PDB file of C-alpha atoms in Angstrom:
ATOM      1  CA  MET A  20     141.809 100.803  41.352  1.00  0.00           C
ATOM      2  CA  ILE A  21     138.442  99.378  42.325  1.00  0.00           C
ATOM      3  CA  ALA A  22     135.259 100.697  43.798  1.00  0.00           C
ATOM      4  CA  MET A  23     132.628  98.554  45.443  1.00  0.00           C
ATOM      5  CA  ASN A  24     129.355  98.971  47.256  1.00  0.00           C
ATOM      6  CA  ALA A  25     127.861  97.038  50.130  1.00  0.00           C
ATOM      7  CA  ASN A  26     126.707  94.278  47.765  1.00  0.00           C
ATOM      8  CA  SER A  27     130.125  93.654  46.210  1.00  0.00           C
ATOM      9  CA  SER A  28     131.105  90.027  45.696  1.00  0.00           C
ATOM     10  CA  GLY A  29     134.142  88.387  47.248  1.00  0.00           C
ATOM     11  CA  PRO A  30     134.536  87.437  50.913  1.00  0.00           C
ATOM     12  CA  LEU A  31     137.217  90.006  51.793  1.00  0.00           C
ATOM     13  CA  LEU A  32     135.416  92.897  50.133  1.00  0.00           C
ATOM     14  CA  GLN A  33     132.133  91.881  51.725  1.00  0.00           C
ATOM     15  CA  LEU A  34     133.818  91.585  55.127  1.00  0.00           C
ATOM     16  CA  LEU A  35     135.288  95.084  54.838  1.00  0.00           C
ATOM     17  CA  SER A  36     131.993  96.550  53.694  1.00  0.00           C
ATOM     18  CA  ASN A  37     129.986  94.763  56.383  1.00  0.00           C
ATOM     19  CA  GLY A  38     132.511  95.734  59.045  1.00  0.00           C
ATOM     20  CA  LEU A  39     132.385  99.405  58.077  1.00  0.00           C
ATOM     21  CA  GLN A  40     128.594  99.357  58.081  1.00  0.00           C
ATOM     22  CA  ILE A  41     128.587  97.834  61.577  1.00  0.00           C
ATOM     23  CA  TRP A  42     131.057 100.476  62.783  1.00  0.00           C
ATOM     24  CA  ILE A  43     129.089 103.373  61.236  1.00  0.00           C
ATOM     25  CA  ARG A  44     125.793 102.141  62.648  1.00  0.00           C
ATOM     26  CA  GLY A  45     127.476 101.821  66.026  1.00  0.00           C
ATOM     27  CA  GLN A  46     128.352 105.533  65.960  1.00  0.00           C
ATOM     28  CA  CYS A  47     124.735 106.533  65.293  1.00  0.00           C
ATOM     29  CA  ASP A  48     121.529 106.272  67.296  1.00  0.00           C
ATOM     30  CA  ASP A  49     119.695 105.047  64.209  1.00  0.00           C
ATOM     31  CA  VAL A  50     120.295 104.706  60.446  1.00  0.00           C
ATOM     32  CA  GLY A  51     117.438 104.242  58.004  1.00  0.00           C
ATOM     33  CA  GLU A  52     119.337 103.735  54.729  1.00  0.00           C
ATOM     34  CA  LEU A  53     123.080 103.396  54.215  1.00  0.00           C
ATOM     35  CA  LYS A  54     125.141 102.984  51.035  1.00  0.00           C
ATOM     36  CA  LEU A  55     128.924 102.637  50.915  1.00  0.00           C
ATOM     37  CA  ASN A  56     131.502 102.791  48.152  1.00  0.00           C
ATOM     38  CA  LEU A  57     135.048 101.699  48.984  1.00  0.00           C
ATOM     39  CA  GLN A  58     138.062 102.991  47.047  1.00  0.00           C
ATOM     40  CA  GLY A  59     141.422 101.223  47.004  1.00  0.00           C
ATOM     41  CA  SER A  60     143.646  98.699  45.271  1.00  0.00           C
ATOM     42  CA  ALA A  61     143.341  94.962  45.842  1.00  0.00           C
ATOM     43  CA  LEU A  62     146.704  94.925  47.650  1.00  0.00           C
ATOM     44  CA  GLN A  63     145.642  97.759  49.944  1.00  0.00           C
ATOM     45  CA  LEU A  64     142.432  95.959  50.792  1.00  0.00           C
ATOM     46  CA  LEU A  65     144.317  92.767  51.660  1.00  0.00           C
ATOM     47  CA  ARG A  66     146.426  94.825  54.060  1.00  0.00           C
ATOM     48  CA  GLY A  67     143.361  96.328  55.677  1.00  0.00           C
ATOM     49  CA  LYS A  68     143.848  99.764  54.129  1.00  0.00           C
ATOM     50  CA  LEU A  69     141.515 101.885  52.035  1.00  0.00           C
ATOM     51  CA  GLU A  70     142.118 105.060  50.093  1.00  0.00           C
ATOM     52  CA  GLY A  71     138.711 106.253  51.156  1.00  0.00           C
ATOM     53  CA  VAL A  72     135.021 105.603  51.600  1.00  0.00           C
ATOM     54  CA  SER A  73     132.050 107.515  50.236  1.00  0.00           C
ATOM     55  CA  LEU A  74     128.799 107.231  52.138  1.00  0.00           C
ATOM     56  CA  THR A  75     125.198 108.189  51.498  1.00  0.00           C
ATOM     57  CA  ALA A  76     122.771 107.825  54.381  1.00  0.00           C
ATOM     58  CA  ARG A  77     119.156 108.828  54.913  1.00  0.00           C
ATOM     59  CA  LYS A  78     117.104 109.247  58.065  1.00  0.00           C
ATOM     60  CA  VAL A  79     120.067 109.167  60.410  1.00  0.00           C
ATOM     61  CA  SER A  80     120.061 110.058  64.097  1.00  0.00           C
ATOM     62  CA  PHE A  81     123.525 111.109  65.283  1.00  0.00           C
ATOM     63  CA  GLN A  82     123.926 112.225  68.895  1.00  0.00           C
ATOM     64  CA  LYS A  83     120.136 112.681  68.953  1.00  0.00           C
ATOM     65  CA  LEU A  84     120.256 115.034  65.946  1.00  0.00           C
ATOM     66  CA  PRO A  85     117.954 113.725  63.181  1.00  0.00           C
ATOM     67  CA  LEU A  86     119.527 114.084  59.725  1.00  0.00           C
ATOM     68  CA  LEU A  87     117.402 113.786  56.601  1.00  0.00           C
ATOM     69  CA  ARG A  88     120.442 113.024  54.492  1.00  0.00           C
ATOM     70  CA  ALA A  89     124.220 112.775  54.773  1.00  0.00           C
ATOM     71  CA  GLU A  90     126.676 112.533  51.873  1.00  0.00           C
ATOM     72  CA  LEU A  91     130.235 112.100  53.132  1.00  0.00           C
ATOM     73  CA  LYS A  92     133.666 111.117  51.861  1.00  0.00           C
ATOM     74  CA  SER A  93     136.561 110.005  54.019  1.00  0.00           C
ATOM     75  CA  GLY A  94     140.292 110.259  53.687  1.00  0.00           C
ATOM     76  CA  ALA A  95     142.542 107.192  53.897  1.00  0.00           C
ATOM     77  CA  LEU A  96     141.577 104.542  56.456  1.00  0.00           C
ATOM     78  CA  GLN A  97     143.624 101.919  58.280  1.00  0.00           C
ATOM     79  CA  ALA A  98     141.862  98.931  59.745  1.00  0.00           C
ATOM     80  CA  HIS A  99     142.485  95.626  61.486  1.00  0.00           C
ATOM     81  CA  ILE A 100     140.393  92.786  60.104  1.00  0.00           C
ATOM     82  CA  ASN A 101     139.146  90.162  62.549  1.00  0.00           C
ATOM     83  CA  PRO A 102     136.920  87.592  60.789  1.00  0.00           C
ATOM     84  CA  SER A 103     136.536  85.606  64.035  1.00  0.00           C
ATOM     85  CA  ASN A 104     134.460  88.402  65.570  1.00  0.00           C
ATOM     86  CA  PRO A 105     131.278  88.741  63.482  1.00  0.00           C
ATOM     87  CA  GLY A 106     129.958  91.469  65.781  1.00  0.00           C
ATOM     88  CA  GLN A 107     133.007  93.663  65.081  1.00  0.00           C
ATOM     89  CA  PRO A 108     134.883  92.217  62.081  1.00  0.00           C
ATOM     90  CA  ILE A 109     136.831  95.435  61.451  1.00  0.00           C
ATOM     91  CA  GLN A 110     138.545  97.868  63.812  1.00  0.00           C
ATOM     92  CA  LEU A 111     139.643 101.305  62.648  1.00  0.00           C
ATOM     93  CA  SER A 112     142.992 102.088  64.208  1.00  0.00           C
ATOM     94  CA  HIS A 113     143.855 105.692  63.307  1.00  0.00           C
ATOM     95  CA  PRO A 114     142.024 109.040  63.120  1.00  0.00           C
ATOM     96  CA  PHE A 115     140.736 109.966  59.669  1.00  0.00           C
ATOM     97  CA  THR A 116     139.063 112.926  58.001  1.00  0.00           C
ATOM     98  CA  ILE A 117     135.621 113.182  56.444  1.00  0.00           C
ATOM     99  CA  ASP A 118     134.008 115.949  54.419  1.00  0.00           C
ATOM    100  CA  GLY A 119     130.644 116.396  52.808  1.00  0.00           C
ATOM    101  CA  GLU A 120     127.104 117.602  53.346  1.00  0.00           C
ATOM    102  CA  VAL A 121     124.342 116.958  55.870  1.00  0.00           C
ATOM    103  CA  VAL A 122     120.734 118.139  55.709  1.00  0.00           C
ATOM    104  CA  LEU A 123     118.285 118.674  58.587  1.00  0.00           C
ATOM    105  CA  SER A 124     114.633 119.640  58.300  1.00  0.00           C
ATOM    106  CA  GLY A 125     113.341 122.569  60.303  1.00  0.00           C
ATOM    107  CA  ALA A 126     110.690 120.359  61.956  1.00  0.00           C
ATOM    108  CA  ASP A 127     113.284 117.787  63.043  1.00  0.00           C
ATOM    109  CA  LEU A 128     115.623 120.506  64.310  1.00  0.00           C
ATOM    110  CA  ASN A 129     112.786 122.035  66.329  1.00  0.00           C
ATOM    111  CA  ARG A 130     112.055 118.671  67.964  1.00  0.00           C
ATOM    112  CA  ALA A 131     115.745 118.113  68.685  1.00  0.00           C
ATOM    113  CA  LEU A 132     116.115 121.491  70.420  1.00  0.00           C
ATOM    114  CA  ALA A 133     113.132 120.609  72.616  1.00  0.00           C
ATOM    115  CA  SER A 134     114.737 117.308  73.683  1.00  0.00           C
ATOM    116  CA  ASP A 135     116.682 116.760  76.886  1.00  0.00           C
ATOM    117  CA  ARG A 136     119.903 116.311  74.898  1.00  0.00           C
ATOM    118  CA  TRP A 137     119.790 119.662  73.064  1.00  0.00           C
ATOM    119  CA  ARG A 138     117.423 121.907  75.030  1.00  0.00           C
ATOM    120  CA  TRP A 139     120.399 123.780  76.475  1.00  0.00           C
ATOM    121  CA  LEU A 140     121.433 124.850  72.968  1.00  0.00           C
ATOM    122  CA  GLY A 141     117.982 126.110  72.028  1.00  0.00           C
ATOM    123  CA  ASP A 142     117.784 128.132  75.233  1.00  0.00           C
ATOM    124  CA  LEU A 143     121.304 129.480  74.686  1.00  0.00           C
ATOM    125  CA  ILE A 144     120.404 130.674  71.174  1.00  0.00           C
ATOM    126  CA  SER A 145     117.193 132.287  72.442  1.00  0.00           C
ATOM    127  CA  GLU A 146     118.965 134.000  75.316  1.00  0.00           C
ATOM    128  CA  GLN A 147     121.860 135.306  73.228  1.00  0.00           C
ATOM    129  CA  LEU A 148     119.739 136.603  70.354  1.00  0.00           C
ATOM    130  CA  MET A 149     116.404 137.516  71.974  1.00  0.00           C
ATOM    131  CA  GLY A 150     117.253 137.946  75.648  1.00  0.00           C
ATOM    132  CA  LEU A 151     114.551 135.420  76.525  1.00  0.00           C
ATOM    133  CA  THR A 152     114.335 131.798  77.620  1.00  0.00           C
ATOM    134  CA  PRO A 153     113.126 129.187  77.139  1.00  0.00           C
ATOM    135  CA  LEU A 154     113.033 128.770  73.378  1.00  0.00           C
ATOM    136  CA  GLN A 155     109.482 127.836  72.427  1.00  0.00           C
ATOM    137  CA  THR A 156     109.775 126.932  68.752  1.00  0.00           C
ATOM    138  CA  LEU A 157     112.161 127.122  65.813  1.00  0.00           C
ATOM    139  CA  SER A 158     111.047 127.068  62.197  1.00  0.00           C
ATOM    140  CA  ILE A 159     112.636 127.584  58.788  1.00  0.00           C
ATOM    141  CA  ASP A 160     110.762 129.783  56.307  1.00  0.00           C
ATOM    142  CA  ASP A 161     112.529 129.342  52.967  1.00  0.00           C
ATOM    143  CA  ASP A 162     115.930 130.991  53.631  1.00  0.00           C
ATOM    144  CA  LEU A 163     115.118 132.524  57.024  1.00  0.00           C
ATOM    145  CA  LEU A 164     115.065 131.200  60.553  1.00  0.00           C
ATOM    146  CA  GLU A 165     112.240 132.165  62.918  1.00  0.00           C
ATOM    147  CA  LEU A 166     112.496 131.775  66.680  1.00  0.00           C
ATOM    148  CA  GLN A 167     109.703 132.107  69.216  1.00  0.00           C
ATOM    149  CA  ALA A 168     110.293 132.534  72.933  1.00  0.00           C
ATOM    150  CA  ALA A 169     107.703 132.547  75.676  1.00  0.00           C
ATOM    151  CA  VAL A 170     107.112 135.616  77.842  1.00  0.00           C
ATOM    152  CA  ILE A 171     105.631 135.022  81.289  1.00  0.00           C
ATOM    153  CA  ALA A 172     103.748 138.334  81.404  1.00  0.00           C
ATOM    154  CA  THR A 173     101.829 137.719  78.181  1.00  0.00           C
ATOM    155  CA  GLN A 174     100.237 134.822  76.344  1.00  0.00           C
ATOM    156  CA  ASP A 175     101.756 135.894  73.017  1.00  0.00           C
ATOM    157  CA  PRO A 176     105.307 134.668  72.317  1.00  0.00           C
ATOM    158  CA  VAL A 177     108.029 136.978  71.058  1.00  0.00           C
ATOM    159  CA  ARG A 178     109.036 136.225  67.469  1.00  0.00           C
ATOM    160  CA  ALA A 179     112.166 137.215  65.577  1.00  0.00           C
ATOM    161  CA  ARG A 180     113.641 136.295  62.198  1.00  0.00           C
ATOM    162  CA  PHE A 181     117.263 135.521  61.455  1.00  0.00           C
ATOM    163  CA  GLY A 182     119.735 134.886  58.694  1.00  0.00           C
ATOM    164  CA  LEU A 183     122.254 132.068  58.882  1.00  0.00           C
ATOM    165  CA  GLN A 184     125.694 131.470  57.406  1.00  0.00           C
ATOM    166  CA  ALA A 185     129.020 129.761  58.086  1.00  0.00           C
ATOM    167  CA  ALA A 186     131.661 131.830  59.896  1.00  0.00           C
ATOM    168  CA  GLU A 187     134.852 130.993  61.785  1.00  0.00           C
ATOM    169  CA  GLY A 188     134.326 127.278  61.295  1.00  0.00           C
ATOM    170  CA  THR A 189     130.858 127.250  62.846  1.00  0.00           C
ATOM    171  CA  ILE A 190     127.334 128.589  62.243  1.00  0.00           C
ATOM    172  CA  GLN A 191     126.551 132.274  62.671  1.00  0.00           C
ATOM    173  CA  ILE A 192     122.937 133.329  63.305  1.00  0.00           C
ATOM    174  CA  THR A 193     122.131 137.024  62.764  1.00  0.00           C
ATOM    175  CA  GLN A 194     118.946 138.827  63.748  1.00  0.00           C
ATOM    176  CA  LEU A 195     117.592 140.722  60.756  1.00  0.00           C
ATOM    177  CA  GLU A 196     116.250 143.760  62.630  1.00  0.00           C
ATOM    178  CA  THR A 197     119.151 144.465  64.970  1.00  0.00           C
ATOM    179  CA  GLY A 198     122.099 142.834  63.184  1.00  0.00           C
ATOM    180  CA  LYS A 199     123.038 141.093  66.436  1.00  0.00           C
ATOM    181  CA  SER A 200     124.775 137.785  65.751  1.00  0.00           C
ATOM    182  CA  PHE A 201     125.776 134.687  67.667  1.00  0.00           C
ATOM    183  CA  LEU A 202     128.291 131.951  66.827  1.00  0.00           C
ATOM    184  CA  LEU A 203     127.112 128.490  67.819  1.00  0.00           C
ATOM    185  CA  PRO A 204     129.492 126.489  70.021  1.00  0.00           C
ATOM    186  CA  MET A 205     131.102 123.816  67.852  1.00  0.00           C
ATOM    187  CA  ASP A 206     133.055 120.637  68.483  1.00  0.00           C
ATOM    188  CA  PRO A 207     136.743 121.470  67.817  1.00  0.00           C
ATOM    189  CA  GLY A 208     136.972 118.461  65.500  1.00  0.00           C
ATOM    190  CA  ILE A 209     134.289 119.873  63.178  1.00  0.00           C
ATOM    191  CA  HIS A 210     134.713 122.779  60.742  1.00  0.00           C
ATOM    192  CA  ILE A 211     131.656 124.181  58.942  1.00  0.00           C
ATOM    193  CA  ASP A 212     132.530 125.608  55.509  1.00  0.00           C
ATOM    194  CA  LYS A 213     129.046 126.485  54.241  1.00  0.00           C
ATOM    195  CA  ALA A 214     125.650 126.823  55.899  1.00  0.00           C
ATOM    196  CA  ASN A 215     122.375 127.883  54.347  1.00  0.00           C
ATOM    197  CA  LEU A 216     118.628 127.557  54.686  1.00  0.00           C
ATOM    198  CA  LYS A 217     116.466 126.445  51.785  1.00  0.00           C
ATOM    199  CA  ALA A 218     112.945 125.064  51.446  1.00  0.00           C
ATOM    200  CA  GLY A 219     112.534 124.413  55.147  1.00  0.00           C
ATOM    201  CA  GLN A 220     115.897 122.704  55.501  1.00  0.00           C
ATOM    202  CA  LEU A 221     119.287 123.488  57.041  1.00  0.00           C
ATOM    203  CA  ILE A 222     122.116 122.450  54.706  1.00  0.00           C
ATOM    204  CA  LEU A 223     125.630 122.192  56.110  1.00  0.00           C
ATOM    205  CA  GLN A 224     128.909 121.495  54.308  1.00  0.00           C
ATOM    206  CA  GLY A 225     132.149 120.950  56.137  1.00  0.00           C
ATOM    207  CA  LYS A 226     134.796 118.567  57.381  1.00  0.00           C
ATOM    208  CA  ALA A 227     135.610 116.682  60.561  1.00  0.00           C
ATOM    209  CA  THR A 228     138.311 114.571  62.135  1.00  0.00           C
ATOM    210  CA  VAL A 229     137.089 111.228  63.456  1.00  0.00           C
ATOM    211  CA  SER A 230     138.967 109.387  66.195  1.00  0.00           C
ATOM    212  CA  PRO A 231     137.887 105.726  66.380  1.00  0.00           C
TER     213      PRO A 231
END
């Protein structure tokens, strides 16, 4: 068995690593730092197969969600190698699983929920839990979530604090005062196992199925 990173020597190993990096970056809006480790035997690699990939990335934007950090591991991969196409030297041919942890800062999450891409989700959370829209701000205070929603009749926003945990494969947000809770809508290919707030960050652990 061998493990290699993106700087591994050997043309085939470098091609596989470079190809996977190109594919991963193509799935994201932006990637600041990316490190890969490939696991597999030499024979498997020659056949375009890998037992798995572990990935560490920092400052990633995925579907307009800014991630501070992502640490992920994949299941087995099957790939077609095409050295003649430097822009896409590797093509993944079958769905595969990934599991691991992603971290978002409260400030980045607040900006994301104010964006055109995710404003609907912020307003949905505010409406379901506070009966008000639009969501004005979201912040994380240690292990609690605070939401503020604007009220037309007054200049002062309504504030409420919430707990957060994983439930039913997604994220459950619960208002501390009333106990009212709301399950976030989740992509059916994603399953959240753990969710918690700490030091101004949202930390999620779970698994997903990726279809190339």
